Amino acid sequence: MKDVLVIYYSQSGQLEDIARSISKPMLEDEQVQVDYYEIKMLDAFPFPWTGDVFFNVFPETFQQIPQAVHPPPSYILEKQYDLILFHYQVWYLSPSIPINSFLKSPYATAILKDRPVVTISGSRNMWAKAQDKVKALLLANGATLVGNIALTDRHYNLVSVVTIVDWLFSGIKRRAFGFFPLPGVSDADISGASRYGEIINHSLKNGNFEYLQAALVAAGAVDFKFFLVSMDKKGNRMFQIWSTLILKNPEKRKFLITCFQYYVLFALYIVSPIVFLIELVLYPLLYFIKIRKEKTHYQGV
Ligand SMILES: Cc1cc2nc3c(=O)[nH]c(=O)nc-3n(C[C@H](O)[C@H](O)[C@H](O)COP(=O)(O)O)c2cc1C
């Protein structure tokens, strides 16, 4: 008998659907026992979001400042799981506050220490640097990362910004303005994610995770897009400056957050298309300088 723990946090239910789809083959396997643990915050975040709250969580999210989480049930803390499926979403190029808070709580070490972990992100499309941050927190908790799956919205970057904002601010997964595509990870990708569950289950039952990540990548679990990683890195540098500035000037917080809002729009709709064109022209050169290395890094564990 193998014990698997599925950890997740989800506001809209998207990440919960992903978690259920990936764990389905294990749930249907009589030799595997699956437990689910949903991270719950003492002070819950609103869903749908309002513009004010959405931007106001930026500095604490990016600086990875934790908040209090409810304790997990005691039977989860006491069990020694054979595998943990750790689902998270990205907020501001970082793990979301609930995820960061759990990973920095004493419960995380109790559950994760010396356990193999597969990370699964459900984000808009910029997950790469957040994965590096989650990796560091897993390592700090003594866990061993054995696999990674990154599910994203596959539409164009600037299209998915519009559709995700409509979704997060309305609370409804619908076609923004009647003609945009549906937001978030597609239904096909969510239900198709159970094939990753089958691959994971195979490794679990063999007790060997060595080739798991290669098998997941071959099945399409990590869609590497060099331009998104490049934007993610540049965004991290700028977010570091903005979040430090806002946290150091609490009396000007409201004003600075409004400025940050305009900066994000400017960076997305003016700077990013220009950078995209430049990097497209330089692609052959960039490929040898860094893209090859980044692809290996982000498709690995
Ligand atoms: C405050 C906030 C910031 C977000 N920032 C990012 C981001 O930087 N990159 C990204 O790919 N997705 C981002 N997203 C989208 C989330 O990763 C996620 O896909 C979406 O919120 C749905 O998750 P749910 O399962 O919790 O409903 C953000 C969402 C929120 C609420």
Coordinates of C-alpha atoms and ligand atoms in Angstrom, one line a residue:
M1 CA 0.0 0.0 0.0
K2 CA 1.3 3.5 -0.9
D3 CA 0.2 6.7 0.8
V4 CA -0.1 9.9 -1.3
L5 CA -0.9 13.4 0.0
V6 CA -2.4 15.9 -2.3
I7 CA -1.8 19.5 -1.1
Y8 CA -3.5 22.5 -2.7
Y9 CA -5.0 25.9 -2.3
S10 CA -7.5 27.3 -4.8
Q11 CA -9.7 30.3 -4.9
S12 CA -11.7 29.7 -8.1
G13 CA -11.5 25.9 -7.9
Q14 CA -9.2 25.6 -10.9
L15 CA -6.2 24.2 -8.9
E16 CA -8.5 21.9 -7.1
D17 CA -9.8 20.5 -10.4
I18 CA -6.2 20.1 -11.5
A19 CA -5.4 18.3 -8.3
R20 CA -8.4 16.0 -8.6
S21 CA -7.5 15.2 -12.3
I22 CA -3.9 14.4 -11.6
S23 CA -4.7 12.2 -8.5
K24 CA -7.5 10.3 -10.3
P25 CA -5.4 7.3 -11.4
M26 CA -4.0 7.0 -7.9
L27 CA -7.5 7.3 -6.3
E28 CA -8.7 4.5 -8.6
D29 CA -5.8 2.3 -7.7
E30 CA -6.6 -0.1 -4.9
Q31 CA -3.0 -0.2 -3.8
V32 CA -2.8 3.6 -3.2
Q33 CA -4.4 5.6 -0.5
V34 CA -4.9 9.3 -1.4
D35 CA -5.5 12.0 1.2
Y36 CA -6.4 15.6 0.3
Y37 CA -5.3 18.7 2.3
E38 CA -6.5 22.1 1.3
I39 CA -4.5 25.0 2.8
K40 CA -6.8 27.4 4.6
M41 CA -5.8 30.9 5.7
L42 CA -6.9 32.4 9.1
D43 CA -7.7 35.6 7.2
A44 CA -9.0 34.4 3.8
F45 CA -8.4 36.3 0.6
P46 CA -11.5 37.5 -1.3
F47 CA -12.7 35.9 -4.5
P48 CA -13.7 37.6 -6.7
W49 CA -11.0 40.2 -6.2
T50 CA -11.5 44.0 -6.1
G51 CA -8.8 46.1 -7.8
D52 CA -7.7 47.6 -4.5
V53 CA -7.1 44.3 -2.7
F54 CA -5.5 42.7 -5.8
F55 CA -2.8 45.3 -6.0
N56 CA -2.5 45.7 -2.3
V57 CA -1.3 42.1 -1.8
F58 CA 1.7 42.7 -4.2
P59 CA 4.5 43.8 -1.8
E60 CA 3.8 41.1 0.8
T61 CA 3.4 38.4 -1.9
F62 CA 6.6 39.3 -3.7
Q63 CA 8.7 39.7 -0.5
Q64 CA 7.3 36.3 0.6
I65 CA 6.0 37.5 3.9
P66 CA 3.9 34.7 5.5
Q67 CA 0.6 34.9 7.2
A68 CA -1.2 32.5 9.6
V69 CA -2.6 29.3 8.2
H70 CA -5.0 26.9 9.9
P71 CA -3.3 23.7 11.1
P72 CA -3.7 20.6 9.0
P73 CA -5.7 17.7 10.5
S74 CA -3.5 15.7 12.9
Y75 CA -3.7 12.4 11.0
I76 CA -1.9 14.2 8.1
L77 CA 0.8 15.5 10.4
E78 CA 1.3 12.0 11.8
K79 CA 1.5 10.0 8.5
Q80 CA 4.7 9.4 6.6
Y81 CA 3.6 9.8 3.0
D82 CA 5.3 7.9 0.1
L83 CA 4.7 10.9 -2.2
I84 CA 3.3 14.4 -1.9
L85 CA 1.6 16.2 -4.9
F86 CA 2.1 19.9 -4.1
H87 CA -0.2 22.2 -6.1
Y88 CA 0.4 25.9 -6.1
Q89 CA -0.6 29.1 -8.0
V90 CA 1.6 32.0 -8.8
W91 CA 0.9 35.5 -7.5
Y92 CA 3.2 38.3 -8.7
L93 CA 5.9 35.9 -10.1
S94 CA 6.1 34.3 -6.7
P95 CA 4.2 31.5 -4.8
S96 CA 0.8 32.8 -3.7
I97 CA 0.7 34.1 0.0
P98 CA -1.3 30.9 1.1
I99 CA 1.4 28.6 -0.4
N100 CA 4.3 30.7 0.9
S101 CA 2.7 30.8 4.3
F102 CA 2.2 27.1 4.5
L103 CA 5.8 26.4 3.3
K104 CA 7.1 28.7 6.0
S105 CA 4.9 27.2 8.7
P106 CA 6.1 24.5 11.1
Y107 CA 3.5 22.1 9.5
A108 CA 5.5 22.1 6.3
T109 CA 8.6 20.5 7.8
A110 CA 6.4 18.0 9.7
I111 CA 4.7 16.9 6.4
L112 CA 7.5 17.3 3.8
K113 CA 10.8 16.4 5.5
D114 CA 12.5 13.5 3.7
R115 CA 9.5 13.0 1.4
P116 CA 9.5 13.0 -2.4
V117 CA 7.5 15.8 -3.8
V118 CA 6.0 16.6 -7.2
T119 CA 5.2 20.3 -7.7
I120 CA 2.2 21.2 -9.9
S121 CA 1.5 24.9 -10.8
G122 CA -1.7 26.2 -12.3
S123 CA -0.9 29.8 -13.4
R124 CA -1.5 32.3 -16.2
N125 CA 1.8 31.6 -17.8
M126 CA 4.7 33.0 -15.8
W127 CA 5.7 30.3 -13.4
A128 CA 9.4 29.9 -13.9
K129 CA 10.9 32.1 -11.2
A130 CA 8.1 31.1 -8.8
Q131 CA 9.1 27.5 -9.3
D132 CA 12.7 28.5 -8.3
K133 CA 11.3 30.1 -5.1
V134 CA 9.1 27.0 -4.3
K135 CA 12.1 24.8 -4.9
A136 CA 14.1 26.7 -2.4
L137 CA 11.3 26.5 0.2
L138 CA 10.9 22.7 -0.3
L139 CA 14.7 22.3 0.1
A140 CA 14.5 24.4 3.4
N141 CA 11.9 21.9 4.6
G142 CA 14.1 18.9 3.8
A143 CA 11.8 17.6 0.9
T144 CA 13.1 16.1 -2.3
L145 CA 11.7 17.4 -5.5
V146 CA 11.2 14.6 -8.0
G147 CA 8.9 16.1 -10.6
N148 CA 7.3 19.2 -11.9
I149 CA 4.2 20.0 -14.0
A150 CA 3.4 23.5 -15.1
L151 CA -0.1 24.0 -16.4
T152 CA -0.8 27.4 -18.0
D153 CA -3.2 29.4 -20.1
R154 CA -1.9 28.8 -23.6
H155 CA -3.3 31.9 -25.2
Y156 CA -1.1 34.9 -26.2
N157 CA 0.4 36.7 -23.2
L158 CA -1.5 40.0 -23.7
V159 CA -4.8 38.2 -24.4
S160 CA -4.5 36.1 -21.2
V161 CA -3.9 39.2 -19.2
V162 CA -7.3 40.6 -20.3
T163 CA -9.1 37.3 -19.8
I164 CA -7.6 36.5 -16.4
V165 CA -8.4 40.0 -15.0
D166 CA -12.0 39.6 -16.1
W167 CA -12.1 36.2 -14.4
L168 CA -10.5 37.2 -11.2
F169 CA -12.5 40.4 -10.8
S170 CA -15.9 38.8 -11.8
G171 CA -15.4 35.4 -10.2
I172 CA -16.7 33.8 -13.4
K173 CA -14.8 31.8 -16.1
R174 CA -16.4 33.4 -19.1
R175 CA -15.5 35.0 -22.5
A176 CA -14.4 38.5 -21.6
F177 CA -16.4 41.1 -23.6
G178 CA -18.2 38.2 -25.3
F179 CA -15.4 37.5 -27.8
F180 CA -12.2 36.8 -25.9
P181 CA -11.2 33.1 -25.3
L182 CA -12.0 31.5 -22.0
P183 CA -9.5 32.4 -19.2
G184 CA -7.1 30.1 -17.3
V185 CA -6.0 26.5 -17.9
S186 CA -8.2 25.0 -20.6
D187 CA -10.7 22.2 -19.6
A188 CA -8.9 19.9 -22.0
D189 CA -5.6 20.5 -20.2
I190 CA -7.2 20.0 -16.8
S191 CA -8.9 16.7 -17.7
G192 CA -5.9 15.6 -19.7
A193 CA -3.7 16.1 -16.7
S194 CA -4.7 12.7 -15.4
R195 CA -2.2 11.2 -17.9
Y196 CA 0.5 12.8 -15.7
G197 CA -1.1 11.1 -12.7
E198 CA -0.7 7.8 -14.5
I199 CA 3.0 8.4 -15.1
I200 CA 3.5 9.5 -11.4
N201 CA 1.6 6.4 -10.2
H202 CA 3.9 4.2 -12.2
S203 CA 7.0 5.7 -10.6
L204 CA 5.3 5.6 -7.2
K205 CA 4.6 1.9 -7.4
N206 CA 8.1 1.1 -8.7
G207 CA 9.5 3.2 -5.8
N208 CA 11.8 4.9 -8.3
F209 CA 11.4 8.6 -9.2
E210 CA 14.7 8.9 -11.1
Y211 CA 13.2 9.0 -14.6
L212 CA 9.9 10.6 -13.6
Q213 CA 10.6 14.2 -14.7
A214 CA 11.9 13.1 -18.2
A215 CA 8.7 11.0 -18.6
L216 CA 6.5 14.0 -17.6
V217 CA 8.3 16.4 -19.9
A218 CA 8.0 13.9 -22.8
A219 CA 4.2 13.8 -22.1
G220 CA 4.0 17.6 -22.3
A221 CA 4.0 18.5 -18.6
V222 CA 6.3 21.6 -19.0
D223 CA 5.8 24.0 -21.8
F224 CA 9.0 26.1 -21.9
K225 CA 8.7 29.5 -23.6
F226 CA 11.9 31.4 -23.6
F227 CA 10.2 34.8 -23.9
L228 CA 8.1 34.3 -20.8
V229 CA 11.1 33.3 -18.8
S230 CA 12.9 36.4 -20.0
M231 CA 9.9 38.6 -19.0
D232 CA 9.7 36.7 -15.7
K233 CA 13.4 37.5 -14.9
K234 CA 13.0 41.2 -15.8
G235 CA 9.8 41.4 -13.9
N236 CA 11.4 40.0 -10.8
R237 CA 14.1 42.7 -10.9
M238 CA 11.5 45.5 -11.2
F239 CA 9.2 43.9 -8.6
Q240 CA 12.1 43.8 -6.1
I241 CA 12.5 47.5 -6.5
W242 CA 8.8 48.3 -6.3
S243 CA 8.0 46.0 -3.3
T244 CA 11.0 47.3 -1.3
L245 CA 10.0 50.9 -2.0
I246 CA 6.4 50.3 -1.0
L247 CA 7.2 48.5 2.2
K248 CA 9.8 51.1 3.2
N249 CA 7.3 53.9 2.8
P250 CA 4.1 52.7 4.6
E251 CA 2.7 56.3 4.8
K252 CA 2.8 56.5 1.0
R253 CA 1.6 53.0 0.4
K254 CA -1.7 53.8 -1.3
F255 CA 0.0 56.3 -3.7
L256 CA 2.9 54.0 -4.5
I257 CA 0.6 51.1 -5.2
T258 CA -1.4 53.2 -7.6
C259 CA 1.9 54.1 -9.4
F260 CA 2.8 50.4 -9.4
Q261 CA -0.5 49.6 -11.1
Y262 CA 0.3 52.0 -14.0
Y263 CA 3.8 50.6 -14.1
V264 CA 2.5 47.1 -14.6
L265 CA 0.2 48.2 -17.5
F266 CA 3.1 50.1 -19.1
A267 CA 5.5 47.1 -18.7
L268 CA 3.0 44.7 -20.2
Y269 CA 1.6 46.6 -23.1
I270 CA 4.5 48.9 -24.1
V271 CA 7.8 47.4 -22.9
S272 CA 7.1 43.7 -23.3
P273 CA 6.2 43.8 -27.1
I274 CA 9.4 45.8 -27.8
V275 CA 11.5 43.4 -25.8
F276 CA 9.8 40.5 -27.6
L277 CA 10.7 41.9 -31.0
I278 CA 14.3 42.5 -30.0
E279 CA 14.7 39.0 -28.6
L280 CA 13.0 37.4 -31.6
V281 CA 15.7 39.0 -33.8
L282 CA 18.5 38.0 -31.5
Y283 CA 17.0 34.4 -31.0
P284 CA 19.9 32.4 -32.6
L285 CA 22.5 34.2 -30.5
L286 CA 20.4 34.1 -27.3
Y287 CA 19.8 30.4 -27.9
F288 CA 23.5 29.6 -27.5
I289 CA 24.1 32.1 -24.7
K290 CA 21.2 31.2 -22.4
I291 CA 18.0 29.7 -23.8
R292 CA 19.4 26.2 -24.0
K293 CA 20.6 26.3 -20.4
E294 CA 17.3 27.8 -19.2
K295 CA 15.3 25.1 -21.0
T296 CA 17.2 22.4 -19.3
H297 CA 16.8 24.1 -15.9
Y298 CA 13.1 24.7 -16.1
Q299 CA 12.2 21.4 -17.7
G300 CA 14.2 19.7 -14.9
V301 CA 13.7 19.5 -11.2
Ligands
LIG1 C1 -3.0 38.5 -7.0 C2 -2.7 37.5 -8.2 C3 -1.5 37.6 -8.9 C4 -1.3 36.7 -9.9 N1 0.0 36.8 -10.6 C5 0.3 35.9 -11.5 C6 1.6 35.9 -12.1 O1 2.5 36.6 -11.7 N2 1.9 34.9 -13.0 C7 0.9 34.0 -13.5 O2 1.2 33.2 -14.4 N3 -0.3 34.0 -12.9 C8 -0.7 34.9 -11.9 N4 -1.9 34.9 -11.4 C9 -2.9 33.8 -11.7 C10 -2.8 32.6 -10.7 O3 -1.6 32.0 -10.8 C11 -3.9 31.6 -10.9 O4 -3.8 31.0 -12.2 C12 -5.3 32.1 -10.8 O5 -5.4 33.0 -9.7 C13 -6.3 30.9 -10.5 O6 -5.9 30.2 -9.4 P1 -6.9 29.6 -8.3 O7 -6.9 28.1 -8.5 O8 -6.5 30.0 -6.9 O9 -8.3 30.2 -8.6 C14 -2.2 35.8 -10.3 C15 -3.4 35.7 -9.6 C16 -3.7 36.5 -8.6 C17 -5.0 36.4 -7.8

